[in-house]
């Protein structure tokens, strides 16, 4: 009955958010509408995750759906082999830090958080060698 799940993020500036996920986190763009000009919806893939970025005004105008930009209600999690290096790279490219690299779960995992261009949290996480 259901198939091919996807997560959509709503943004004020679709292109800036897409550039962040594509250029800094390695997502590959798979769909864009319209094909030229200012996009209202872009889809990207990294591994098995399809991530869409949709224009918040388009959501309101075309579908009558109101979404508030309050505190974060979701995050994008990206597994990496080296949290510290990934975190430093994202900071170098202007991503704001939400939480610096640290170990947790009795040292089994290492994680850090940055914000995407819309302020949404992005968790970088790695499994620590035992």
Short mmCIF file of C-alpha atoms in Angstrom, two decimals:
data_model
loop_
_atom_site.label_atom_id
_atom_site.label_comp_id
_atom_site.label_asym_id
_atom_site.label_seq_id
_atom_site.Cartn_x
_atom_site.Cartn_y
_atom_site.Cartn_z
CA UNK A 1 0.00 0.00 0.00
CA UNK A 2 2.74 2.49 0.94
CA UNK A 3 6.17 2.72 -0.68
CA UNK A 4 9.15 5.02 -1.35
CA UNK A 5 9.14 7.25 1.76
CA UNK A 6 10.68 10.71 1.59
CA UNK A 7 11.29 13.54 4.05
CA UNK A 8 10.54 17.12 2.98
CA UNK A 9 11.96 20.21 4.65
CA UNK A 10 10.20 23.54 4.15
CA UNK A 11 12.42 26.52 3.44
CA UNK A 12 12.20 30.22 2.75
CA UNK A 13 15.16 29.88 0.34
CA UNK A 14 15.09 26.50 -1.41
CA UNK A 15 18.26 27.04 -3.46
CA UNK A 16 20.43 27.94 -0.46
CA UNK A 17 19.22 24.88 1.46
CA UNK A 18 19.76 22.61 -1.54
CA UNK A 19 23.30 23.93 -2.00
CA UNK A 20 24.06 23.14 1.68
CA UNK A 21 22.84 19.53 1.46
CA UNK A 22 24.32 18.95 -2.00
CA UNK A 23 27.73 20.62 -1.71
CA UNK A 24 28.53 20.11 1.97
CA UNK A 25 26.84 16.80 2.79
CA UNK A 26 27.04 15.01 -0.56
CA UNK A 27 23.35 14.66 -1.48
CA UNK A 28 22.78 14.20 -5.24
CA UNK A 29 19.95 16.18 -6.82
CA UNK A 30 17.37 13.93 -8.50
CA UNK A 31 14.40 16.24 -9.24
CA UNK A 32 13.70 19.97 -9.52
CA UNK A 33 10.60 21.99 -10.37
CA UNK A 34 10.47 24.17 -12.25
CA UNK A 35 13.44 22.98 -14.27
CA UNK A 36 14.72 26.56 -14.66
CA UNK A 37 14.36 29.64 -12.52
CA UNK A 38 13.58 29.78 -8.82
CA UNK A 39 12.77 26.24 -7.60
CA UNK A 40 9.70 25.49 -5.49
CA UNK A 41 10.69 21.87 -4.86
CA UNK A 42 13.98 19.97 -5.15
CA UNK A 43 14.65 16.34 -4.27
CA UNK A 44 18.04 14.86 -3.40
CA UNK A 45 19.31 11.42 -2.45
CA UNK A 46 22.07 10.23 -0.14
CA UNK A 47 22.17 6.45 0.23
CA UNK A 48 18.59 5.33 0.78
CA UNK A 49 17.27 8.72 1.96
CA UNK A 50 15.32 10.97 -0.37
CA UNK A 51 15.26 14.50 1.02
CA UNK A 52 13.04 17.15 -0.49
CA UNK A 53 13.29 20.88 0.07
CA UNK A 54 10.07 22.74 -0.66
CA UNK A 55 9.24 26.44 -0.73
CA UNK A 56 7.15 27.39 2.32
CA UNK A 57 5.18 30.01 0.37
CA UNK A 58 4.36 27.47 -2.34
CA UNK A 59 3.03 25.10 0.33
CA UNK A 60 0.70 27.83 1.62
CA UNK A 61 -0.31 29.17 -1.80
CA UNK A 62 -0.73 25.89 -3.72
CA UNK A 63 -1.99 23.60 -0.97
CA UNK A 64 -3.41 25.83 1.78
CA UNK A 65 -1.13 24.25 4.37
CA UNK A 66 0.19 26.51 7.14
CA UNK A 67 3.53 25.50 8.66
CA UNK A 68 4.99 27.57 11.46
CA UNK A 69 8.72 28.16 11.78
CA UNK A 70 8.97 27.62 15.51
CA UNK A 71 11.55 25.45 17.21
CA UNK A 72 12.93 22.40 15.42
CA UNK A 73 10.61 19.42 15.15
CA UNK A 74 12.95 17.19 13.16
CA UNK A 75 16.57 16.85 12.19
CA UNK A 76 18.58 15.36 9.37
CA UNK A 77 21.07 12.76 10.61
CA UNK A 78 24.17 12.06 8.53
CA UNK A 79 26.48 9.20 9.52
CA UNK A 80 30.16 9.85 8.90
CA UNK A 81 33.52 8.17 9.49
CA UNK A 82 34.92 11.27 11.21
CA UNK A 83 32.59 13.64 13.07
CA UNK A 84 35.35 16.08 14.01
CA UNK A 85 36.53 16.56 10.42
CA UNK A 86 32.98 16.82 9.03
CA UNK A 87 32.00 19.31 11.75
CA UNK A 88 35.09 21.48 11.11
CA UNK A 89 34.41 21.45 7.36
CA UNK A 90 30.81 22.57 7.82
CA UNK A 91 31.84 25.37 10.20
CA UNK A 92 34.46 26.51 7.68
CA UNK A 93 31.65 26.82 5.12
CA UNK A 94 29.54 28.96 7.47
CA UNK A 95 27.23 26.42 9.13
CA UNK A 96 26.42 27.57 12.67
CA UNK A 97 27.38 25.18 15.48
CA UNK A 98 24.57 23.84 17.63
CA UNK A 99 26.70 21.36 19.62
CA UNK A 100 30.43 20.62 19.20
CA UNK A 101 31.72 17.05 18.78
CA UNK A 102 31.32 14.90 21.87
CA UNK A 103 31.06 11.24 22.84
CA UNK A 104 27.86 9.76 24.26
CA UNK A 105 26.20 6.41 24.99
CA UNK A 106 29.18 5.34 27.07
CA UNK A 107 31.58 6.39 24.32
CA UNK A 108 30.00 4.17 21.66
CA UNK A 109 28.96 7.12 19.49
CA UNK A 110 30.42 10.53 18.71
CA UNK A 111 28.15 13.33 17.48
CA UNK A 112 27.93 17.02 16.72
CA UNK A 113 25.16 19.30 15.47
CA UNK A 114 25.17 22.19 13.02
CA UNK A 115 22.31 24.24 11.61
CA UNK A 116 21.32 24.18 7.95
CA UNK A 117 20.60 27.51 6.18
CA UNK A 118 17.04 27.56 7.55
CA UNK A 119 18.20 26.86 11.11
CA UNK A 120 17.21 23.17 11.06
CA UNK A 121 19.45 20.86 13.06
CA UNK A 122 21.77 18.48 11.22
CA UNK A 123 23.33 15.76 13.35
CA UNK A 124 26.70 14.33 12.37
CA UNK A 125 27.29 10.97 14.03
CA UNK A 126 29.83 8.16 13.94
CA UNK A 127 30.21 4.83 15.66
CA UNK A 128 33.37 4.75 17.76
CA UNK A 129 35.84 1.90 17.36
CA UNK A 130 35.75 -0.47 20.33
#
